[in-house]
C-alpha angles and dihedrals in degrees: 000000000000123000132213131245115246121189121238092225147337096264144339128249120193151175108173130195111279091215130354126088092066093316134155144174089232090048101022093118097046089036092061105035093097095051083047088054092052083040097065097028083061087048085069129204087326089054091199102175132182112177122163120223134170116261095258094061099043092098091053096052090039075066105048100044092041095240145127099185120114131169119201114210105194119220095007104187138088087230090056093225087155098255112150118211120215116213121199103213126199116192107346118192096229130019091204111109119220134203123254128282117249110215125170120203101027108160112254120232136202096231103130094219103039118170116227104257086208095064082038087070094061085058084046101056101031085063104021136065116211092274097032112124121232133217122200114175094188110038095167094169098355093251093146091038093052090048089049094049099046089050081050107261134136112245130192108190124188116203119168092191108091097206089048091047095051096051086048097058088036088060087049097052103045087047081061101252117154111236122227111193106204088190106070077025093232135094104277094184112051123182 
């Protein structure tokens, strides 16, 4: 009997760690072409990709997701310092960019680098539709899950690091989002 493929989700979102897990900034590249694999094979037959990268390594993974769309989000982080974040983007489902979002009481995290989840709702709505479910590998504080949530998307987000993790479910739960913990597979959080 054979069974059929079905996609983890509609499309992946992702702003990966820029060293860390064994990475460096000499092997970076190398070093992250088997996460970038997983990450494309769990994008399904649609293959709808977001991945931030610094500016200096744009052109390589233009390259290796066979893309030259980037979207530039200006002042990309919660603490406004200016920086801007560069998003390699692989099929989007729209190319019209849209303004920020203005939320008001979104829980605040101790990630020391925390995205704005605002400016995260322009990416999730350039590369998702309202039902589409969400992947984020590397969920660090749950900005782009949070974003994703709140414009009425699913969202599945990964994080190793225990304290990151933690902050991240604790900004889900205060925004009122109901928990479902796969891995006692129940609702862990009824309301």
């Amino acid at each position: 009997m054979q069974r059929h493929h079905r996609d983890i989700a509609n499309c992946v979102i992702t702003d990966p760690p820029y060293v860390g897990f064994g990475f460096t900034a000499g092997n970076y590249i190398e070093a992250f072409q088997p996460y970038l694999n997983e990450i494309v094979r769990c994008a399904g037959e649609e293959g709808r990709v977001a991945i931030s990268q610094p500016l200096a390594r744009v052109k390589a993974y233009s390259n290796l997701l066979d893309t030259t769309i980037v979207l530039r989000i200006q002042d990309a982080f919660a603490d406004h310092r200016g920086d801007d974040a560069y998003f390699l983007l692989s099929n989007p489902v729209t190319n019209k960019i849209s303004t920020r979002e203005e939320w008001r009481d979104v829980p605040a995290t101790s990630h020391p680098n925390p995205r704005d989840v605002g400016k995260m709702a322009t990416l999730i709505k350039v590369m998702s539709a309202p039902g589409d479910t969400i992947l984020d590998p590397f969920c660090g504080s749950g900005a782009i899950g949070l974003a994703a949530v709140l414009l009425g998307r699913n969202y599945i987000g990964i994080e190793l690091d225990p304290l990151r993790a933690e902050d991240a479910r604790r900004r889900f739960v205060e925004l009122g989002v109901k928990e479902l913990d796969w891995r006692r597979g129940r609702d862990s959080n009824p309301r």
